Short mmCIF file of C-alpha atoms in Angstrom, two decimals:
data_model
loop_
_atom_site.label_atom_id
_atom_site.label_comp_id
_atom_site.label_asym_id
_atom_site.label_seq_id
_atom_site.Cartn_x
_atom_site.Cartn_y
_atom_site.Cartn_z
CA MET A 1 -56.76 -70.99 103.36
CA ASP A 2 -56.09 -70.75 99.56
CA LEU A 3 -54.54 -67.10 99.55
CA LYS A 4 -56.09 -66.70 96.10
CA HIS A 5 -59.34 -65.63 98.16
CA TYR A 6 -57.62 -63.35 100.26
CA PRO A 7 -60.06 -60.20 100.38
CA ARG A 8 -58.01 -58.05 98.20
CA ARG A 9 -59.68 -54.93 96.38
CA HIS A 10 -60.07 -55.13 92.62
CA TYR A 11 -57.04 -54.25 90.76
CA GLU A 12 -56.64 -53.12 87.28
CA ILE A 13 -53.21 -51.53 86.34
CA ASP A 14 -52.10 -50.98 89.63
CA GLN A 15 -51.50 -54.32 91.29
CA PHE A 16 -47.86 -55.01 90.42
CA THR A 17 -47.07 -51.44 91.41
CA GLN A 18 -43.95 -51.19 93.11
CA PRO A 19 -43.97 -49.23 96.68
CA HIS A 20 -43.80 -45.46 97.03
CA CYS A 21 -40.17 -44.72 97.47
CA THR A 22 -39.04 -42.31 100.23
CA GLU A 23 -35.42 -42.20 99.51
CA LEU A 24 -35.42 -38.52 98.26
CA LYS A 25 -36.64 -36.91 101.82
CA GLY A 26 -34.13 -34.37 102.68
CA SER A 27 -32.75 -33.88 99.29
CA LYS A 28 -32.82 -30.56 97.34
CA PHE A 29 -32.50 -30.01 93.90
CA TYR A 30 -31.71 -27.40 91.46
CA PHE A 31 -32.81 -28.08 87.92
CA VAL A 32 -31.24 -26.01 85.22
CA MET A 33 -33.46 -26.45 82.35
CA ASP A 34 -33.12 -25.84 78.66
CA ASP A 35 -36.01 -23.65 78.45
CA GLY A 36 -34.53 -21.03 80.52
CA ARG A 37 -37.27 -21.72 83.48
CA ASP A 38 -34.88 -23.47 86.06
CA PHE A 39 -36.63 -25.07 88.73
CA GLU A 40 -36.08 -26.22 92.38
CA LEU A 41 -37.68 -29.28 94.49
CA ASN A 42 -37.05 -29.74 98.08
CA PHE A 43 -38.15 -33.03 99.52
CA THR A 44 -39.46 -32.23 102.90
CA GLY A 45 -40.87 -35.24 103.86
CA GLU A 46 -41.64 -38.91 102.85
CA ASP A 47 -44.50 -37.61 100.79
CA THR A 48 -44.41 -34.11 101.03
CA LEU A 49 -42.13 -31.39 98.90
CA GLU A 50 -41.83 -27.74 98.29
CA TRP A 51 -41.42 -26.76 94.40
CA ASN A 52 -40.78 -23.63 93.02
CA TRP A 53 -39.71 -21.98 89.83
CA ALA A 54 -36.27 -20.29 90.20
CA GLY A 55 -36.38 -17.05 92.20
CA GLU A 56 -40.15 -17.58 93.18
CA LYS A 57 -41.63 -18.77 96.52
CA PRO A 58 -41.91 -22.45 97.22
CA LYS A 59 -45.36 -23.94 97.21
CA LYS A 60 -46.21 -27.50 99.04
CA ALA A 61 -47.29 -30.48 97.35
CA ARG A 62 -47.69 -34.27 98.15
CA TYR A 63 -45.49 -36.42 95.84
CA GLN A 64 -45.52 -39.71 94.57
CA CYS A 65 -42.16 -41.52 93.79
CA LEU A 66 -40.83 -44.83 92.13
CA LYS A 67 -37.67 -45.86 91.01
CA GLY A 68 -36.72 -47.22 87.50
CA ASP A 69 -33.35 -48.43 88.65
CA ASP A 70 -31.15 -48.10 91.46
CA THR A 71 -30.68 -44.22 90.69
CA THR A 72 -33.57 -42.89 88.51
CA TYR A 73 -36.52 -41.58 90.31
CA MET A 74 -40.20 -40.99 88.85
CA VAL A 75 -41.50 -38.05 90.88
CA ASP A 76 -45.15 -36.51 90.26
CA TYR A 77 -47.33 -34.36 92.38
CA GLU A 78 -50.55 -32.21 91.54
CA LEU A 79 -50.62 -28.67 92.14
CA GLU A 80 -52.68 -27.99 95.48
CA GLU A 81 -54.30 -25.16 94.05
CA PHE A 82 -55.88 -27.11 91.37
CA ILE A 83 -56.82 -30.11 93.17
CA ASN A 84 -60.53 -29.77 93.45
CA THR A 85 -60.78 -27.93 90.22
CA PHE A 86 -61.70 -28.93 86.48
CA ASN A 87 -58.14 -27.66 85.52
CA ARG A 88 -55.77 -29.61 87.35
CA VAL A 89 -52.30 -29.52 87.00
CA ASN A 90 -49.34 -32.40 87.06
CA HIS A 91 -45.80 -31.73 87.61
CA PHE A 92 -43.81 -34.95 86.39
CA PHE A 93 -40.00 -35.65 86.59
CA ILE A 94 -37.68 -38.04 86.04
CA ILE A 95 -34.44 -37.51 88.15
CA ASP A 96 -31.37 -39.51 86.90
CA LEU A 97 -29.01 -39.00 89.50
CA GLU A 98 -26.52 -41.40 87.76
CA GLN A 99 -26.12 -38.77 84.83
CA ARG A 100 -27.24 -35.63 86.95
CA LEU A 101 -29.97 -34.98 84.35
CA VAL A 102 -33.72 -34.43 84.63
CA THR A 103 -36.75 -34.34 82.32
CA ARG A 104 -39.78 -32.20 83.58
CA ALA A 105 -43.22 -32.73 82.02
CA ILE A 106 -46.14 -30.07 83.04
CA CYS A 107 -49.54 -31.70 82.29
CA THR A 108 -52.63 -29.74 82.25
CA ILE A 109 -56.20 -30.54 82.09
CA GLY A 110 -58.65 -27.93 80.59
CA ASP A 111 -56.23 -26.73 78.16
CA ASN A 112 -58.07 -27.50 75.06
CA PRO A 113 -61.02 -25.60 74.44
CA LYS A 114 -63.19 -28.15 72.38
CA PHE A 115 -61.95 -31.19 74.22
CA PRO A 116 -61.34 -29.69 77.79
CA TYR A 117 -60.71 -33.28 79.18
CA LEU A 118 -57.65 -33.67 76.80
CA VAL A 119 -54.22 -33.81 78.63
CA ARG A 120 -51.61 -31.37 77.32
CA ASN A 121 -47.77 -32.38 77.94
CA GLU A 122 -44.89 -29.96 77.81
CA TYR A 123 -41.61 -31.39 78.10
CA THR A 124 -38.57 -29.73 78.95
CA PHE A 125 -34.75 -31.33 79.51
CA GLY A 126 -32.25 -30.05 81.86
CA ALA A 127 -29.48 -31.12 84.32
CA ILE A 128 -29.05 -31.23 88.10
CA ASP A 129 -26.86 -28.74 89.32
CA MET A 130 -24.38 -30.27 92.25
CA GLU A 131 -21.92 -28.22 93.90
CA GLY A 132 -18.42 -28.71 92.76
CA MET A 133 -19.54 -30.29 89.68
CA GLU A 134 -19.64 -29.12 86.13
CA LEU A 135 -23.12 -29.26 84.80
CA PRO A 136 -23.22 -32.17 81.96
CA PHE A 137 -23.83 -31.14 78.39
CA LYS A 138 -25.96 -34.31 77.82
CA ARG A 139 -29.53 -34.31 78.05
CA HIS A 140 -32.55 -36.89 77.73
CA SER A 141 -33.90 -36.45 74.39
CA PHE A 142 -36.88 -37.67 72.25
CA THR A 143 -35.69 -40.86 70.37
CA THR A 144 -36.53 -43.41 67.80
CA ASP A 145 -34.59 -46.01 69.64
CA LEU A 146 -37.55 -47.96 70.76
CA LEU A 147 -39.22 -48.26 67.31
CA GLY A 148 -39.21 -51.82 66.33
CA THR A 149 -40.08 -53.07 70.11
CA ARG A 150 -42.79 -55.29 70.67
CA VAL A 151 -43.40 -56.22 74.46
CA GLU A 152 -45.95 -57.98 76.55
CA TRP A 153 -46.61 -56.30 79.72
CA HIS A 154 -48.16 -57.98 82.80
CA TRP A 155 -49.80 -55.75 85.12
CA ASN A 156 -51.97 -57.96 87.54
CA THR A 157 -52.28 -61.52 87.97
CA SER A 158 -54.68 -61.79 84.83
CA MET A 159 -54.09 -58.46 82.83
CA ILE A 160 -51.99 -58.54 79.88
CA THR A 161 -51.31 -56.02 77.30
CA ARG A 162 -48.86 -56.09 74.13
CA HIS A 163 -47.54 -52.99 72.73
CA MET A 164 -45.85 -52.39 69.27
CA TYR A 165 -43.60 -49.25 68.96
CA TYR A 166 -43.42 -48.58 65.23
CA THR A 167 -43.37 -45.09 64.61
CA SER A 168 -42.07 -41.79 66.34
CA HIS A 169 -45.76 -40.27 67.15
CA PHE A 170 -48.00 -43.58 67.70
CA TYR A 171 -48.10 -46.93 69.66
CA ARG A 172 -50.24 -49.81 68.79
CA ILE A 173 -51.84 -52.14 71.63
CA THR A 174 -53.39 -55.38 71.54
CA PHE A 175 -53.86 -58.30 73.95
CA PRO A 176 -53.14 -62.09 74.16
CA GLY A 177 -55.60 -64.09 72.48
CA ALA A 178 -57.22 -60.56 70.95
CA GLU A 179 -54.79 -59.83 68.15
CA THR A 180 -57.97 -59.68 65.89
CA LEU A 181 -58.73 -56.44 67.42
CA ILE A 182 -57.95 -54.95 64.05
CA ASN A 183 -61.62 -56.52 63.36
CA ARG A 184 -63.43 -53.82 64.89
CA ASP A 185 -66.93 -54.16 66.45
CA ASP A 186 -69.22 -52.39 68.96
CA SER A 187 -68.49 -54.76 71.83
CA ASN A 188 -67.07 -51.80 73.97
CA MET A 189 -65.34 -48.35 73.55
CA PHE A 190 -61.73 -49.86 72.59
CA MET A 191 -63.49 -51.90 69.81
CA ARG A 192 -65.41 -49.06 68.50
CA LEU A 193 -62.23 -46.97 67.83
CA PRO A 194 -61.16 -47.08 64.16
CA SER A 195 -57.96 -48.87 65.36
CA THR A 196 -56.04 -49.48 68.74
CA ASP A 197 -53.33 -46.67 67.45
CA GLU A 198 -52.62 -44.05 69.95
CA VAL A 199 -50.58 -41.15 70.06
CA ALA A 200 -47.26 -41.42 72.07
CA GLN A 201 -43.80 -40.12 72.70
CA TYR A 202 -40.71 -41.65 73.35
CA ILE A 203 -37.79 -40.21 75.42
CA LYS A 204 -34.42 -41.67 76.00
CA ILE A 205 -33.23 -41.64 79.67
CA LYS A 206 -30.28 -43.77 79.06
CA ASP A 207 -29.29 -46.90 77.58
CA LYS A 208 -32.00 -49.59 78.17
CA MET A 209 -34.06 -46.89 79.99
CA TYR A 210 -36.99 -44.92 78.35
CA LEU A 211 -39.72 -42.86 79.36
CA PHE A 212 -42.69 -43.77 76.92
CA SER A 213 -45.64 -41.61 77.24
CA LEU A 214 -49.21 -41.76 75.93
CA THR A 215 -52.31 -39.61 76.38
CA GLU A 216 -55.50 -41.57 75.65
CA GLU A 217 -56.47 -38.75 73.13
CA LEU A 218 -58.06 -40.44 70.27
CA MET A 219 -61.03 -41.98 72.32
CA GLU A 220 -61.67 -38.94 73.86
CA ARG A 221 -61.94 -37.13 70.27
CA ALA A 222 -64.17 -39.71 68.76
CA PHE A 223 -66.39 -40.47 71.52
CA HIS A 224 -66.47 -37.32 74.09
CA LYS A 225 -70.39 -37.22 73.34
CA ASP A 226 -70.82 -40.53 74.57
CA ASN A 227 -69.05 -40.01 77.83
CA PRO A 228 -66.37 -42.84 77.40
CA PRO A 229 -64.96 -44.84 80.12
CA TYR A 230 -61.56 -43.35 79.84
CA ARG A 231 -61.39 -39.36 79.47
CA SER A 232 -57.74 -38.80 78.28
CA ASN A 233 -55.41 -40.28 80.85
CA ASP A 234 -51.78 -39.42 80.54
CA MET A 235 -50.11 -42.63 81.02
CA LYS A 236 -46.11 -41.99 81.67
CA PHE A 237 -44.01 -45.40 81.78
CA LEU A 238 -40.50 -45.23 83.06
CA GLN A 239 -39.44 -48.51 81.36
CA ASN A 240 -36.35 -50.53 82.21
CA TYR A 241 -35.24 -52.56 79.26
CA ASP A 242 -32.32 -54.15 81.21
CA ARG A 243 -34.50 -55.86 83.83
CA MET A 244 -37.57 -55.52 81.65
CA TYR A 245 -40.33 -54.00 83.84
CA HIS A 246 -41.64 -50.48 84.15
CA VAL A 247 -43.17 -48.36 86.61
CA GLY A 248 -45.41 -45.33 85.87
CA ARG A 249 -48.29 -43.26 86.70
CA THR A 250 -51.62 -41.89 84.99
CA PHE A 251 -53.10 -38.62 85.22
CA GLY A 252 -56.44 -37.78 84.03
CA ASN A 253 -60.10 -38.46 84.32
CA ILE A 254 -62.26 -41.59 84.00
CA LEU A 255 -65.90 -42.46 84.26
CA ASP A 256 -66.95 -43.93 87.44
CA PRO A 257 -69.30 -46.84 86.01
CA LYS A 258 -71.15 -46.81 89.66
CA THR A 259 -72.33 -43.22 89.52
CA ASN A 260 -71.73 -42.79 85.72
CA LYS A 261 -69.76 -39.30 86.66
CA VAL A 262 -66.38 -38.30 85.49
CA VAL A 263 -63.73 -38.51 88.32
CA PRO A 264 -60.10 -37.88 88.52
CA CYS A 265 -57.60 -40.46 88.19
CA HIS A 266 -53.99 -40.23 89.32
CA ILE A 267 -52.43 -43.65 90.16
CA LEU A 268 -49.20 -45.42 89.88
CA PHE A 269 -48.88 -48.40 88.20
CA GLY A 270 -46.32 -51.03 87.23
CA ALA A 271 -45.91 -54.06 84.98
CA PHE A 272 -43.67 -57.02 84.30
CA GLY A 273 -42.37 -57.45 80.65
CA ASN A 274 -41.19 -60.16 78.41
CA PRO A 275 -40.76 -60.23 74.35
CA VAL A 276 -43.66 -61.06 72.19
CA VAL A 277 -44.13 -62.35 68.58
CA LEU A 278 -47.32 -60.40 67.23
CA PRO A 279 -49.25 -61.52 64.07
CA GLU A 280 -48.29 -59.92 60.95
CA SER A 281 -51.84 -58.96 60.32
CA PHE A 282 -51.93 -57.12 63.38
CA GLU A 283 -48.40 -55.55 62.83
CA ASN A 284 -49.19 -54.44 59.12
CA ALA A 285 -52.64 -52.92 59.75
CA PRO A 286 -52.58 -49.46 58.36
CA ASN A 287 -52.86 -46.84 61.17
CA PRO A 288 -56.12 -45.06 60.13
CA TYR A 289 -55.34 -41.70 61.69
CA THR A 290 -52.43 -41.46 59.49
CA THR A 291 -53.38 -43.11 56.29
CA MET B 1 -33.63 -65.37 67.67
CA PHE B 2 -37.40 -65.00 68.02
CA ASN B 3 -37.51 -61.39 69.32
CA HIS B 4 -35.26 -60.14 66.26
CA TYR B 5 -37.26 -58.51 63.42
CA PHE B 6 -35.96 -58.17 59.92
CA ASP B 7 -37.69 -56.28 56.98
CA GLN B 8 -38.48 -57.95 53.71
CA ASP B 9 -34.79 -56.82 52.60
CA GLY B 10 -33.17 -58.62 55.49
CA VAL B 11 -32.41 -55.53 57.46
CA TYR B 12 -32.63 -55.94 61.41
CA ILE B 13 -35.38 -54.09 63.23
CA LYS B 14 -34.22 -53.07 66.53
CA ASN B 15 -36.31 -54.62 69.45
CA LEU B 16 -35.53 -53.60 72.85
CA SER B 17 -37.41 -56.46 74.68
CA ASN B 18 -35.31 -59.35 75.60
CA THR B 19 -35.31 -62.54 77.96
CA GLY B 20 -32.62 -61.08 80.36
CA ASP B 21 -30.61 -63.99 80.04
CA HIS B 22 -27.43 -62.47 81.71
CA TYR B 23 -29.66 -62.05 85.14
CA GLY B 24 -31.22 -65.49 85.09
CA ILE B 25 -33.87 -65.68 87.81
CA GLY B 26 -32.73 -62.39 89.29
CA GLN B 27 -33.97 -60.63 86.18
CA TYR B 28 -37.18 -58.91 87.58
CA ARG B 29 -35.17 -57.82 90.94
CA PHE B 30 -36.79 -54.48 91.89
CA PRO B 31 -34.11 -51.48 92.40
CA HIS B 32 -32.26 -51.56 95.40
CA ASN B 33 -33.78 -49.56 98.29
CA TYR B 34 -31.70 -47.27 100.40
CA GLU B 35 -34.28 -45.94 103.01
CA LEU B 36 -32.75 -47.95 105.64
CA VAL B 37 -29.37 -46.29 105.24
CA GLY B 38 -28.48 -43.91 108.24
CA LYS B 39 -30.76 -45.79 110.51
CA GLN B 40 -30.07 -48.18 113.46
CA PHE B 41 -32.32 -50.72 115.36
CA THR B 42 -31.91 -52.51 118.80
CA ILE B 43 -34.31 -55.40 118.55
CA TYR B 44 -35.08 -57.62 121.47
CA ASP B 45 -37.06 -60.64 122.76
CA GLY B 46 -36.94 -61.45 126.53
CA ASP B 47 -33.25 -61.08 127.24
CA GLU B 48 -31.75 -61.45 123.89
CA LYS B 49 -30.80 -58.56 122.03
CA HIS B 50 -29.35 -57.64 118.66
CA HIS B 51 -28.16 -54.29 117.07
CA LEU B 52 -28.53 -53.38 113.45
CA ASN B 53 -26.76 -50.44 112.04
CA PHE B 54 -27.14 -49.49 108.26
CA LEU B 55 -24.19 -47.43 107.67
CA ARG B 56 -23.92 -46.97 103.99
CA LYS B 57 -25.87 -48.06 100.73
CA ASP B 58 -24.38 -51.60 100.88
CA TYR B 59 -22.67 -51.75 104.19
CA MET B 60 -24.18 -52.40 107.83
CA GLU B 61 -23.25 -53.84 111.11
CA LEU B 62 -24.88 -56.60 112.76
CA ASP B 63 -23.89 -56.65 116.71
CA GLY B 64 -21.03 -54.59 115.71
CA LYS B 65 -19.73 -57.02 112.76
CA GLY B 66 -19.69 -55.73 109.31
CA ARG B 67 -21.76 -57.18 106.59
CA GLU B 68 -22.63 -56.10 103.04
CA PHE B 69 -26.23 -56.12 102.77
CA GLU B 70 -28.94 -55.68 99.90
CA SER B 71 -32.45 -54.17 100.54
CA LEU B 72 -35.47 -54.55 98.47
CA LYS B 73 -38.87 -52.98 99.43
CA LEU B 74 -42.17 -54.99 99.06
CA GLU B 75 -44.65 -52.72 100.85
CA ALA B 76 -44.70 -49.11 102.03
CA THR B 77 -43.00 -50.04 105.21
CA THR B 78 -41.68 -53.56 104.97
CA TYR B 79 -38.29 -54.59 103.68
CA PHE B 80 -36.50 -57.59 102.80
CA VAL B 81 -32.93 -57.48 103.69
CA ARG B 82 -30.02 -59.92 102.97
CA LEU B 83 -27.29 -59.52 105.40
CA GLY B 84 -24.46 -61.42 103.89
CA PHE B 85 -25.86 -64.95 104.11
CA ASP B 86 -28.56 -64.08 106.95
CA VAL B 87 -31.67 -62.30 106.33
CA ALA B 88 -33.88 -59.64 108.08
CA VAL B 89 -37.44 -58.86 107.49
CA VAL B 90 -37.77 -55.09 108.67
CA ASP B 91 -41.28 -54.11 109.58
CA LEU B 92 -41.42 -50.47 110.41
CA ASP B 93 -45.21 -50.19 110.66
CA GLN B 94 -45.37 -52.69 113.47
CA GLY B 95 -41.72 -52.13 114.83
CA LEU B 96 -40.81 -55.64 114.36
CA ILE B 97 -37.49 -57.35 112.69
CA THR B 98 -37.41 -60.94 112.08
CA LEU B 99 -33.89 -61.90 111.99
CA ILE B 100 -32.80 -65.35 110.41
CA GLN B 101 -29.32 -66.47 111.30
CA LYS B 102 -28.68 -69.52 109.50
CA ASP B 103 -31.64 -71.79 110.73
CA LYS B 104 -32.04 -69.50 113.73
CA TYR B 105 -35.37 -67.35 113.82
CA PHE B 106 -35.41 -64.59 116.26
CA TYR B 107 -38.55 -62.44 116.30
CA GLY B 108 -37.29 -59.01 117.51
CA LYS B 109 -39.26 -55.95 118.92
CA ILE B 110 -37.63 -52.73 117.91
CA GLU B 111 -36.77 -50.67 120.70
CA GLY B 112 -38.88 -47.62 120.86
CA GLN B 113 -40.91 -48.25 117.79
CA TYR B 114 -42.73 -51.44 118.68
CA VAL B 115 -46.38 -51.44 118.51
CA ASP B 116 -48.07 -53.27 121.37
CA GLY B 117 -49.67 -56.53 120.48
CA ALA B 118 -47.97 -56.81 117.10
CA GLU B 119 -46.14 -59.89 116.38
CA HIS B 120 -44.58 -62.05 113.26
CA LYS B 121 -45.48 -65.67 114.19
CA ASP B 122 -45.39 -68.91 112.60
CA ALA B 123 -48.22 -69.12 109.85
CA GLY B 124 -49.37 -72.39 110.93
CA ASP B 125 -51.79 -73.76 108.20
CA GLU B 126 -52.49 -70.38 107.03
CA MET B 127 -51.00 -70.86 103.53
CA VAL B 128 -52.19 -74.69 103.10
CA GLY B 129 -54.40 -74.98 99.75
CA THR B 130 -52.50 -72.11 98.09
CA GLY B 131 -50.96 -72.57 94.62
CA VAL B 132 -49.14 -70.04 92.98
CA ALA B 133 -46.34 -69.55 90.19
CA TRP B 134 -43.86 -66.53 91.09
CA VAL B 135 -42.51 -65.41 87.83
CA LEU B 136 -38.93 -64.01 88.36
CA GLY B 137 -37.80 -63.45 85.01
CA CYS B 138 -39.00 -64.19 81.26
CA GLY B 139 -39.91 -67.80 81.16
CA ARG B 140 -38.39 -68.22 84.76
CA TYR B 141 -40.54 -69.02 87.24
CA VAL B 142 -40.97 -71.44 90.54
CA LYS B 143 -44.40 -73.13 91.39
CA HIS B 144 -45.31 -73.40 94.87
CA GLU B 145 -48.12 -75.65 96.19
CA TYR B 146 -48.64 -75.12 100.01
CA PHE B 147 -50.30 -78.57 100.46
CA GLU B 148 -49.53 -79.40 103.96
CA GLU B 149 -48.25 -77.33 106.98
CA GLY B 150 -44.83 -77.15 107.02
CA LYS B 151 -44.41 -78.40 103.25
CA CYS B 152 -44.54 -77.12 99.99
CA ARG B 153 -44.58 -78.83 96.64
CA VAL B 154 -41.84 -77.08 94.43
CA SER B 155 -41.24 -77.17 90.70
CA TRP B 156 -38.83 -74.69 88.61
CA ALA B 157 -39.48 -73.52 84.89
CA PRO B 158 -39.19 -75.03 82.36
CA ILE B 159 -39.77 -78.61 83.89
CA ASP B 160 -43.16 -78.18 85.62
CA GLU B 161 -43.45 -81.88 86.04
CA ALA B 162 -40.27 -82.23 88.19
CA LYS B 163 -42.20 -81.60 91.56
CA ASN B 164 -40.43 -82.09 94.88
CA GLU B 165 -41.81 -81.70 98.32
CA HIS B 166 -39.75 -79.48 100.32
CA LEU B 167 -39.77 -78.50 103.88
CA CYS B 168 -41.15 -75.03 104.39
CA LYS B 169 -41.40 -72.75 107.16
CA ALA B 170 -44.02 -69.99 106.81
CA THR B 171 -43.94 -66.82 108.93
CA LYS B 172 -46.89 -64.63 109.01
CA ILE B 173 -45.60 -60.85 108.87
CA LYS B 174 -48.97 -58.89 108.85
CA GLY B 175 -52.18 -59.38 106.78
CA PRO B 176 -51.42 -60.51 103.46
CA LEU B 177 -47.75 -60.67 103.91
CA PHE B 178 -46.06 -64.13 104.47
CA LEU B 179 -42.33 -64.82 104.94
CA VAL B 180 -41.51 -68.31 103.37
CA ASP B 181 -38.26 -70.33 103.59
CA ILE B 182 -38.06 -73.47 101.50
CA LYS B 183 -35.03 -75.61 102.03
CA GLY B 184 -34.20 -78.27 99.41
CA TRP B 185 -32.45 -78.94 96.18
CA VAL B 186 -33.55 -78.05 92.60
CA PRO B 187 -33.55 -80.44 89.41
CA TYR B 188 -31.08 -80.22 86.58
CA ASN B 189 -32.02 -78.27 83.64
CA THR B 190 -34.08 -75.77 85.37
CA CYS B 191 -33.91 -72.03 85.65
CA ALA B 192 -32.68 -72.20 89.31
CA PRO B 193 -28.79 -72.61 89.81
CA ILE B 194 -28.05 -76.07 90.63
CA LEU B 195 -26.26 -75.09 93.75
CA THR B 196 -29.58 -73.94 95.00
CA GLU B 197 -30.31 -75.04 98.66
CA ARG B 198 -32.51 -72.49 100.20
CA VAL B 199 -35.43 -70.03 98.84
CA ILE B 200 -36.40 -67.12 101.33
CA MET B 201 -39.27 -65.05 99.80
CA LEU B 202 -41.20 -62.32 101.25
CA GLN B 203 -44.54 -62.75 99.65
CA ASP B 204 -47.62 -60.44 99.28
CA TYR B 205 -50.82 -62.03 98.58
CA ASP B 206 -52.45 -58.63 98.15
CA HIS B 207 -50.28 -57.14 95.33
CA MET B 208 -49.41 -60.42 94.32
CA MET B 209 -45.51 -59.62 94.30
CA THR B 210 -42.79 -61.09 96.07
CA VAL B 211 -38.97 -60.20 96.68
CA GLY B 212 -36.43 -62.61 98.38
CA CYS B 213 -33.29 -64.40 98.03
CA VAL B 214 -31.99 -67.73 96.57
CA MET B 215 -28.90 -69.19 98.56
CA GLY B 216 -26.92 -72.14 98.45
CA GLY B 217 -23.57 -73.46 99.33
CA GLY B 218 -20.77 -72.12 96.90
CA MET B 219 -22.86 -69.89 95.00
CA THR B 220 -23.37 -66.00 95.74
CA PRO B 221 -26.82 -65.22 96.97
CA ILE B 222 -29.10 -64.20 94.26
CA MET B 223 -31.98 -61.36 95.13
CA ILE B 224 -35.12 -62.06 93.16
CA SER B 225 -38.39 -60.05 92.73
CA GLY B 226 -41.49 -61.26 90.57
CA TYR B 227 -45.09 -61.34 90.20
CA ALA B 228 -47.55 -64.13 90.62
CA ARG B 229 -50.06 -66.12 88.54
CA PHE B 230 -52.52 -68.69 90.24
CA LEU B 231 -52.11 -72.17 89.19
CA ASP B 232 -55.57 -72.78 88.10
CA GLU B 233 -55.70 -69.40 86.19
CA GLU B 234 -52.65 -69.52 84.28
CA ASN B 235 -54.71 -69.67 81.04
CA LEU B 236 -56.99 -66.72 81.78
CA VAL B 237 -56.58 -63.31 80.57
CA ARG B 238 -58.52 -60.17 81.53
CA ILE B 239 -58.54 -57.36 78.87
CA PRO B 240 -59.10 -53.77 79.94
CA GLY B 241 -62.83 -53.26 80.35
CA GLY B 242 -62.95 -56.58 82.26
CA ALA B 243 -63.74 -59.19 79.63
CA VAL B 244 -61.97 -62.56 80.68
CA ILE B 245 -60.75 -64.71 77.94
CA SER B 246 -59.30 -68.21 78.31
CA LEU B 247 -56.06 -68.73 75.98
CA ASP B 248 -57.14 -72.49 75.99
CA SER B 249 -60.39 -71.57 74.19
CA GLU B 250 -60.54 -71.84 70.22
CA GLU B 251 -62.54 -69.13 69.79
#
């Protein structure tokens, strides 16, 4: 049998996802956070945990976990009390056991009164309290290190995207053979946008390890009345530039093309990378949101 | 140099993407997985028994003898483990461990965890007709064409035309998971070390990813991971939204 025809389900960005990691089962963490709101995570099972703000009663959640390298974990879960509501809330962490540091993002849907699907991100950095060890002074932090990087990501057996990180608040995306996307048309929602720039954040975890985060915000702002296919997904990529792959998760809403209804989206993803040269016309095109 | 960028005044613009030269074919290796640490398994088949005891993150004992080990996880409950120069595929879902010691295959059932009726077994001709390129790093890949039961046509990047027919033993682990064991030399000037004699890969034909190990006399075993492209679709690209474009097409 040609295993190309194995009856696999249809994959988009989730085919090359590394398997969920259960190594943290049995671990407890106390995060000393820079905003003064310390946080505790207790990994009670292979996919269950208890979380709480310091001094408060623990709540249960089901988590997902992927590893960026041997000692760096990406963990996220949705708050159970909001799962079947419009106003979903996601807690996201990068737990860096090598440096004893943590990045926390609280991601909320429904916060924006005009664009309720938009996901709001609130980042806080901190350190992991470990008995007998001094708290590190160093922190994960927003960075410009990634600016100048052009990278091609392979998501599944046929889907490839090309990213250009060129300014602290935006990134630009294209696809092989389609760099002419700067010439806009009406063929789909991506092409109807004035450009493929999107709002982004860049956080340094450590050398060659970065958290790249984007929220599909501009499509929602531009086309929310037309019920576009992507309703503001928040995508977080833990990028390993030593090995040239990333793991990540997306949290938000998408349009189900079968029912034409907006449905929750919360999946893990992953991709393998390589360097890429992009056409000058693409790289030098102005960002219409800032010029 | 091609991934170095300079502005019009010759100032270097940083670019973190790179080809991972220092890792060679081990570039895309997944993070080590430590989920087996602290676990021990007794496996049996008939009268033969073996005991695996994973004591620390890089040390285990096989039948009481110490080994350094590396474990990579390919699927929720399936691990590819290199035990020194031997290999084990630990399948916790079915309660099975396939242990490869040199050329000997031992299909073991885990005491207390074995699921009745489950088995790792010779894949027969199930893979025949499959053609796939496993990309293990930037510009580093191996092409496999399973053209006949027990044989595989192999070429390594960048010399696609240097194809060799090697003996291949395929074991079906479960569903889309196959363990492939290919013995044979590699041509000079390819991405694989010239000392390569054996490649053992656990391949997932659902997620189209692999983990494995490249071994040979006189070389340190290299753990690998990677993704697949089908040989007849190498020039097709699908963009988000579903459109498929051919990179060969002038348009």
